[in-house]
PDB file of C-alpha atoms and ligand atoms in Angstrom:
ATOM      1  CA  MET A 263       0.000   0.000   0.000  1.00 30.00           C
ATOM      2  CA  GLY A 264       2.824   2.407   0.856  1.00 30.00           C
ATOM      3  CA  GLY A 265       2.174   6.123   0.990  1.00 29.00           C
ATOM      4  CA  GLN A 266      -1.199   5.877  -0.658  1.00 27.00           C
ATOM      5  CA  GLY A 267      -2.360   3.584   2.106  1.00 25.00           C
ATOM      6  CA  SER A 268      -1.512   6.023   4.864  1.00 22.00           C
ATOM      7  CA  GLY A 269      -3.489   8.733   3.101  1.00 23.00           C
ATOM      8  CA  THR A 270      -6.454   6.438   2.953  1.00 24.00           C
ATOM      9  CA  TRP A 271      -6.215   5.792   6.645  1.00 25.00           C
ATOM     10  CA  GLU A 272      -6.429   9.483   7.429  1.00 26.00           C
ATOM     11  CA  ARG A 273      -9.418  10.023   5.216  1.00 28.00           C
ATOM     12  CA  TRP A 274     -11.057   6.976   6.620  1.00 30.00           C
ATOM     13  CA  ASP A 275     -10.469   8.126  10.195  1.00 33.00           C
ATOM     14  CA  ARG A 276     -11.928  11.545   9.526  1.00 32.00           C
ATOM     15  CA  LYS A 277     -14.973  10.025   7.912  1.00 35.00           C
ATOM     16  CA  GLY A 278     -15.480   8.010  11.058  1.00 36.00           C
ATOM     17  CA  THR A 279     -16.614   4.903   9.226  1.00 42.00           C
ATOM     18  CA  VAL A 280     -14.995   2.946  12.009  1.00 46.00           C
ATOM     19  CA  GLU A 281     -17.707   3.941  14.465  1.00 49.00           C
ATOM     20  CA  GLU A 282     -20.141   1.675  12.699  1.00 60.00           C
ATOM     21  CA  TYR A 283     -17.969  -1.245  13.718  1.00 72.00           C
ATOM     22  CA  HIS A 284     -17.089  -2.755  17.042  1.00 82.00           C
ATOM     23  CA  THR A 285     -13.347  -3.002  17.295  1.00 88.00           C
ATOM     24  CA  LEU A 286     -11.021  -5.347  19.110  1.00 92.00           C
ATOM     25  CA  ASP A 287      -7.535  -3.975  19.645  1.00 94.00           C
ATOM     26  CA  VAL A 288      -4.896  -6.577  20.386  1.00 96.00           C
ATOM     27  CA  ARG A 289      -2.625  -3.951  21.984  1.00 94.00           C
ATOM     28  CA  THR A 290      -5.292  -2.944  24.490  1.00 93.00           C
ATOM     29  CA  MET A 291      -6.012  -6.549  25.356  1.00 94.00           C
ATOM     30  CA  HIS A 292      -2.307  -7.172  25.842  1.00 93.00           C
ATOM     31  CA  ARG A 293      -1.799  -4.035  27.966  1.00 92.00           C
ATOM     32  CA  ARG A 294      -4.586  -5.119  30.260  1.00 92.00           C
ATOM     33  CA  GLY A 295      -2.900  -8.458  30.758  1.00 91.00           C
ATOM     34  CA  TRP A 296      -5.716 -10.430  29.135  1.00 91.00           C
ATOM     35  CA  LEU A 297      -3.690 -12.333  26.556  1.00 91.00           C
ATOM     36  CA  ARG A 298      -2.403 -14.943  28.938  1.00 88.00           C
ATOM     37  CA  PRO A 299      -3.298 -18.606  28.861  1.00 86.00           C
ATOM     38  CA  GLY A 300      -6.398 -19.354  30.879  1.00 86.00           C
ATOM     39  CA  MET A 301      -7.750 -15.799  30.919  1.00 90.00           C
ATOM     40  CA  GLN A 302     -11.325 -15.061  29.944  1.00 91.00           C
ATOM     41  CA  GLY A 303     -13.744 -12.183  30.044  1.00 90.00           C
ATOM     42  CA  LYS A 304     -16.355 -10.120  28.303  1.00 88.00           C
ATOM     43  CA  ILE A 305     -15.994  -7.021  26.175  1.00 86.00           C
ATOM     44  CA  ARG A 306     -18.902  -4.606  25.945  1.00 83.00           C
ATOM     45  CA  TRP A 307     -19.466  -1.709  23.568  1.00 80.00           C
ATOM     46  CA  LEU A 308     -21.555   1.133  24.878  1.00 79.00           C
ATOM     47  CA  ARG A 309     -23.355   4.002  23.233  1.00 75.00           C
ATOM     48  CA  GLY A 310     -23.822   6.436  26.077  1.00 78.00           C
ATOM     49  CA  LYS A 311     -24.737   4.078  28.884  1.00 80.00           C
ATOM     50  CA  ARG A 312     -26.542   1.599  26.692  1.00 79.00           C
ATOM     51  CA  GLU A 313     -24.754  -1.610  25.795  1.00 76.00           C
ATOM     52  CA  VAL A 314     -24.980  -2.084  22.027  1.00 73.00           C
ATOM     53  CA  ALA A 315     -22.879  -5.200  21.696  1.00 76.00           C
ATOM     54  CA  SER A 316     -20.764  -7.590  23.686  1.00 80.00           C
ATOM     55  CA  ILE A 317     -18.636 -10.661  23.169  1.00 86.00           C
ATOM     56  CA  GLY A 318     -17.150 -13.248  25.442  1.00 89.00           C
ATOM     57  CA  TRP A 319     -13.559 -14.316  24.982  1.00 92.00           C
ATOM     58  CA  THR A 320     -11.320 -17.094  26.257  1.00 92.00           C
ATOM     59  CA  VAL A 321      -7.585 -17.504  25.863  1.00 92.00           C
ATOM     60  CA  TRP A 322      -6.791 -21.168  25.563  1.00 82.00           C
ATOM     61  CA  ASP A 323      -4.404 -22.721  27.974  1.00 73.00           C
ATOM     62  CA  GLU A 324      -1.477 -24.214  26.094  1.00 69.00           C
ATOM     63  CA  GLU A 325       1.050 -26.355  27.875  1.00 65.00           C
ATOM     64  CA  ASP A 326       4.609 -25.062  28.058  1.00 61.00           C
ATOM     65  CA  ASP A 327       3.763 -21.752  26.508  1.00 68.00           C
ATOM     66  CA  ASP A 328       3.708 -18.347  28.192  1.00 74.00           C
ATOM     67  CA  LEU A 329       2.515 -16.629  25.059  1.00 81.00           C
ATOM     68  CA  ALA A 330      -1.118 -17.281  24.246  1.00 85.00           C
ATOM     69  CA  GLN A 331      -1.636 -18.839  20.849  1.00 87.00           C
ATOM     70  CA  GLU A 332      -5.342 -18.380  20.299  1.00 91.00           C
ATOM     71  CA  VAL A 333      -8.318 -16.414  21.550  1.00 93.00           C
ATOM     72  CA  GLU A 334     -11.801 -17.718  21.105  1.00 93.00           C
ATOM     73  CA  LEU A 335     -14.572 -15.169  20.611  1.00 92.00           C
ATOM     74  CA  TYR A 336     -18.175 -16.105  21.187  1.00 87.00           C
ATOM     75  CA  TYR A 337     -21.234 -13.979  20.751  1.00 83.00           C
ATOM     76  CA  THR A 338     -24.822 -13.954  19.611  1.00 79.00           C
ATOM     77  CA  VAL A 339     -25.906 -12.155  16.469  1.00 74.00           C
ATOM     78  CA  THR A 340     -29.533 -11.139  16.142  1.00 69.00           C
ATOM     79  CA  PRO A 341     -30.424 -10.381  12.520  1.00 67.00           C
ATOM     80  CA  THR A 342     -33.184  -7.862  11.731  1.00 67.00           C
ATOM     81  CA  THR A 343     -35.308 -10.787  10.610  1.00 71.00           C
ATOM     82  CA  GLY A 344     -34.861 -14.334  11.805  1.00 73.00           C
ATOM     83  CA  ASN A 345     -33.571 -15.979  14.931  1.00 76.00           C
ATOM     84  CA  PRO A 346     -30.501 -15.106  16.968  1.00 75.00           C
ATOM     85  CA  GLU A 347     -27.452 -17.135  16.037  1.00 77.00           C
ATOM     86  CA  ASP A 348     -24.575 -18.121  18.293  1.00 80.00           C
ATOM     87  CA  LEU A 349     -21.214 -17.591  16.674  1.00 82.00           C
ATOM     88  CA  ARG A 350     -17.772 -18.762  17.669  1.00 87.00           C
ATOM     89  CA  SER A 351     -14.557 -17.661  16.114  1.00 90.00           C
ATOM     90  CA  THR A 352     -11.005 -18.674  16.853  1.00 92.00           C
ATOM     91  CA  VAL A 353      -8.421 -15.966  16.358  1.00 94.00           C
ATOM     92  CA  PHE A 354      -4.808 -17.097  16.275  1.00 92.00           C
ATOM     93  CA  LEU A 355      -2.173 -14.829  17.767  1.00 93.00           C
ATOM     94  CA  GLU A 356       1.278 -14.094  16.424  1.00 92.00           C
ATOM     95  CA  TRP A 357       4.002 -12.659  18.608  1.00 91.00           C
ATOM     96  CA  THR A 358       6.922 -10.581  17.426  1.00 91.00           C
ATOM     97  CA  ARG A 359       9.965  -9.814  19.503  1.00 89.00           C
ATOM     98  CA  CYS A 360      10.385  -6.153  20.466  1.00 86.00           C
ATOM     99  CA  ASN A 361      13.711  -4.356  20.193  1.00 85.00           C
ATOM    100  CA  TYR A 362      13.794  -3.579  23.887  1.00 83.00           C
ATOM    101  CA  GLY A 363      12.743  -6.982  25.112  1.00 84.00           C
ATOM    102  CA  GLY A 364       9.400  -8.646  25.458  1.00 86.00           C
ATOM    103  CA  HIS A 365       6.953  -9.553  22.724  1.00 88.00           C
ATOM    104  CA  ARG A 366       4.062  -7.830  21.089  1.00 92.00           C
ATOM    105  CA  PRO A 367       0.976  -9.643  19.867  1.00 94.00           C
ATOM    106  CA  TRP A 368      -0.906  -9.557  16.567  1.00 95.00           C
ATOM    107  CA  PHE A 369      -4.243 -10.960  15.649  1.00 96.00           C
ATOM    108  CA  THR A 370      -4.290 -13.229  12.625  1.00 94.00           C
ATOM    109  CA  CYS A 371      -7.397 -12.266  10.660  1.00 93.00           C
ATOM    110  CA  PRO A 372      -9.714 -15.297  11.006  1.00 92.00           C
ATOM    111  CA  ASN A 373     -10.947 -15.005   7.436  1.00 87.00           C
ATOM    112  CA  PRO A 374      -9.339 -18.120   5.885  1.00 85.00           C
ATOM    113  CA  ALA A 375      -8.811 -16.219   2.632  1.00 84.00           C
ATOM    114  CA  CYS A 376      -6.874 -13.498   4.450  1.00 86.00           C
ATOM    115  CA  ASN A 377      -4.867 -14.485   7.542  1.00 87.00           C
ATOM    116  CA  ARG A 378      -3.139 -11.091   7.706  1.00 92.00           C
ATOM    117  CA  CYS A 379      -1.428 -10.101  10.937  1.00 93.00           C
ATOM    118  CA  VAL A 380      -3.257  -7.054  12.231  1.00 95.00           C
ATOM    119  CA  ALA A 381      -3.644  -5.060  15.436  1.00 95.00           C
ATOM    120  CA  ILE A 382      -7.370  -4.438  15.117  1.00 94.00           C
ATOM    121  CA  LEU A 383     -10.324  -6.608  14.162  1.00 94.00           C
ATOM    122  CA  TYR A 384     -13.694  -5.139  13.220  1.00 88.00           C
ATOM    123  CA  GLY A 385     -17.011  -6.774  13.916  1.00 82.00           C
ATOM    124  CA  GLY A 386     -19.404  -7.960  12.987  1.00 67.00           C
ATOM    125  CA  PRO A 387     -20.991 -10.222  12.438  1.00 72.00           C
ATOM    126  CA  CYS A 388     -17.531 -11.609  11.677  1.00 82.00           C
ATOM    127  CA  PHE A 389     -14.489 -10.149  13.378  1.00 89.00           C
ATOM    128  CA  TYR A 390     -12.228  -9.599  10.394  1.00 90.00           C
ATOM    129  CA  CYS A 391      -9.472  -7.118   9.553  1.00 90.00           C
ATOM    130  CA  ARG A 392     -10.133  -3.813   7.782  1.00 85.00           C
ATOM    131  CA  HIS A 393      -9.084  -5.277   4.432  1.00 84.00           C
ATOM    132  CA  CYS A 394     -11.770  -7.914   4.670  1.00 84.00           C
ATOM    133  CA  HIS A 395     -14.403  -5.385   5.663  1.00 79.00           C
ATOM    134  CA  ASN A 396     -13.232  -3.138   2.800  1.00 73.00           C
ATOM    135  CA  LEU A 397     -13.163  -0.212   5.181  1.00 62.00           C
ATOM    136  CA  ALA A 398     -10.273   1.757   3.830  1.00 52.00           C
ATOM    137  CA  TYR A 399     -11.038   1.111   0.203  1.00 53.00           C
ATOM    138  CA  GLU A 400     -14.611   2.314   0.027  1.00 53.00           C
ATOM    139  CA  SER A 401     -13.718   6.007  -0.081  1.00 54.00           C
ATOM    140  CA  GLN A 402     -10.794   5.403  -2.419  1.00 58.00           C
ATOM    141  CA  ARG A 403     -13.077   3.745  -4.958  1.00 57.00           C
ATOM    142  CA  GLU A 404     -15.584   6.572  -4.760  1.00 57.00           C
ATOM    143  CA  ASP A 405     -12.825   9.097  -5.318  1.00 62.00           C
ATOM    144  CA  LEU A 406     -11.647   7.265  -8.397  1.00 64.00           C
ATOM    145  CA  SER A 407     -15.048   6.999 -10.021  1.00 70.00           C
ATOM    146  CA  GLY A 408     -15.759  10.638  -9.120  1.00 74.00           C
ATOM    147  CA  ARG A 409     -12.594  11.690 -10.932  1.00 76.00           C
ATOM    148  CA  LEU A 410     -13.478   9.588 -13.961  1.00 79.00           C
ATOM    149  CA  ARG A 411     -16.964  11.084 -14.163  1.00 81.00           C
ATOM    150  CA  ARG A 412     -15.654  14.644 -13.912  1.00 82.00           C
ATOM    151  CA  LYS A 413     -13.202  13.893 -16.677  1.00 85.00           C
ATOM    152  CA  ALA A 414     -15.949  12.368 -18.828  1.00 86.00           C
ATOM    153  CA  ARG A 415     -18.097  15.493 -18.463  1.00 87.00           C
ATOM    154  CA  LYS A 416     -15.155  17.688 -19.413  1.00 87.00           C
ATOM    155  CA  ILE A 417     -14.475  15.651 -22.543  1.00 89.00           C
ATOM    156  CA  ARG A 418     -18.121  15.863 -23.610  1.00 89.00           C
ATOM    157  CA  ARG A 419     -18.101  19.633 -23.286  1.00 88.00           C
ATOM    158  CA  ARG A 420     -14.823  19.840 -25.152  1.00 88.00           C
ATOM    159  CA  LEU A 421     -16.476  17.977 -28.040  1.00 90.00           C
ATOM    160  CA  GLY A 422     -19.305  20.476 -27.977  1.00 89.00           C
ATOM    161  CA  GLY A 423     -21.849  18.119 -26.393  1.00 88.00           C
ATOM    162  CA  SER A 424     -23.829  17.934 -23.188  1.00 85.00           C
ATOM    163  CA  ALA A 425     -22.031  17.178 -19.925  1.00 83.00           C
ATOM    164  CA  ASP A 426     -24.845  14.809 -18.957  1.00 84.00           C
ATOM    165  CA  LEU A 427     -23.390  11.286 -19.009  1.00 81.00           C
ATOM    166  CA  ARG A 428     -26.789   9.762 -19.824  1.00 80.00           C
ATOM    167  CA  GLU A 429     -27.047  11.669 -23.121  1.00 82.00           C
ATOM    168  CA  ASP A 430     -25.695  10.317 -26.399  1.00 85.00           C
ATOM    169  CA  PHE A 431     -22.006  10.839 -26.837  1.00 87.00           C
ATOM    170  CA  PRO A 432     -21.237  13.952 -28.978  1.00 90.00           C
ATOM    171  CA  GLN A 433     -20.257  13.575 -32.638  1.00 91.00           C
ATOM    172  CA  LYS A 434     -16.695  14.164 -33.753  1.00 91.00           C
ATOM    173  CA  PRO A 435     -16.150  17.895 -34.281  1.00 90.00           C
ATOM    174  CA  THR A 436     -14.929  18.888 -37.723  1.00 89.00           C
ATOM    175  CA  GLY A 437     -11.193  19.259 -37.837  1.00 89.00           C
ATOM    176  CA  MET A 438     -10.502  16.742 -35.018  1.00 89.00           C
ATOM    177  CA  HIS A 439      -8.569  13.600 -35.864  1.00 88.00           C
ATOM    178  CA  TRP A 440     -10.544  10.363 -35.570  1.00 89.00           C
ATOM    179  CA  ARG A 441      -7.783   8.927 -33.417  1.00 87.00           C
ATOM    180  CA  THR A 442      -8.102  11.787 -30.913  1.00 88.00           C
ATOM    181  CA  TYR A 443     -11.878  11.431 -30.942  1.00 89.00           C
ATOM    182  CA  HIS A 444     -11.731   7.702 -30.252  1.00 87.00           C
ATOM    183  CA  ARG A 445      -9.245   8.155 -27.432  1.00 87.00           C
ATOM    184  CA  LEU A 446     -11.394  10.827 -25.773  1.00 88.00           C
ATOM    185  CA  ARG A 447     -14.512   8.756 -26.243  1.00 88.00           C
ATOM    186  CA  GLN A 448     -12.849   5.765 -24.630  1.00 85.00           C
ATOM    187  CA  GLU A 449     -11.810   7.853 -21.641  1.00 83.00           C
ATOM    188  CA  ALA A 450     -15.272   9.352 -21.297  1.00 84.00           C
ATOM    189  CA  GLU A 451     -16.871   5.927 -21.444  1.00 81.00           C
ATOM    190  CA  ARG A 452     -14.767   4.724 -18.532  1.00 77.00           C
ATOM    191  CA  GLY A 453     -16.299   7.548 -16.489  1.00 71.00           C
ATOM    192  CA  ALA A 454     -19.806   6.739 -17.647  1.00 68.00           C
ATOM    193  CA  ALA A 455     -19.288   3.084 -16.733  1.00 69.00           C
ATOM    194  CA  SER A 456     -18.154   4.042 -13.228  1.00 60.00           C
ATOM    195  CA  GLN A 457     -21.359   6.048 -12.866  1.00 55.00           C
ATOM    196  CA  SER A 458     -23.626   3.189 -13.853  1.00 53.00           C
ATOM    197  CA  ARG A 459     -21.816   0.876 -11.411  1.00 49.00           C
ATOM    198  CA  LEU A 460     -22.756   3.241  -8.623  1.00 45.00           C
ATOM    199  CA  GLY A 461     -26.370   3.052  -9.779  1.00 38.00           C
TER     200      GLY A 461
HETATM  201 ZN1  LIG B 768      -8.676 -10.045   6.843  1.00 53.22          ZN
END
């Protein structure tokens, strides 16, 4: 992702999309001393004083191992229609050695197609990483299609037509090379396609 990724993070933070999700931060859990074999507890998310969600968690007790290897999450999801469903999810932990001693933990995203090492998981109903929930990419995609549509409108005006992407594409102006016309039309059609994808 590189530099582009960090920009996305900022935008995403400002937009506050994250508030729609319940987050689990492995660093917080570690700081509170929860990520030790045999520990268990409950995490609750409040809006004001009202509890909006909660999950239970257990760290499995592994023999001969000070560093916990997996956390099990269990919770009940109540869909808008239908019956409540009990869910269980095992999240494996990875530990990396710190420069100044000790270890720091990472969640392994429990989506089998992902398995990224991440600090934060977002629920729900599944507690997956931000990549799996598409959090950071939503705004990036909108930006791209917005740019393409603006460009398409500009091209249409340049050809002497209407900026409305639903109207027929303008004819080739006299004096313009066919090659130029085709290139512009192709670019404009990419923008129109990104509009129809958004509905
Ligand atoms: Zn993931």
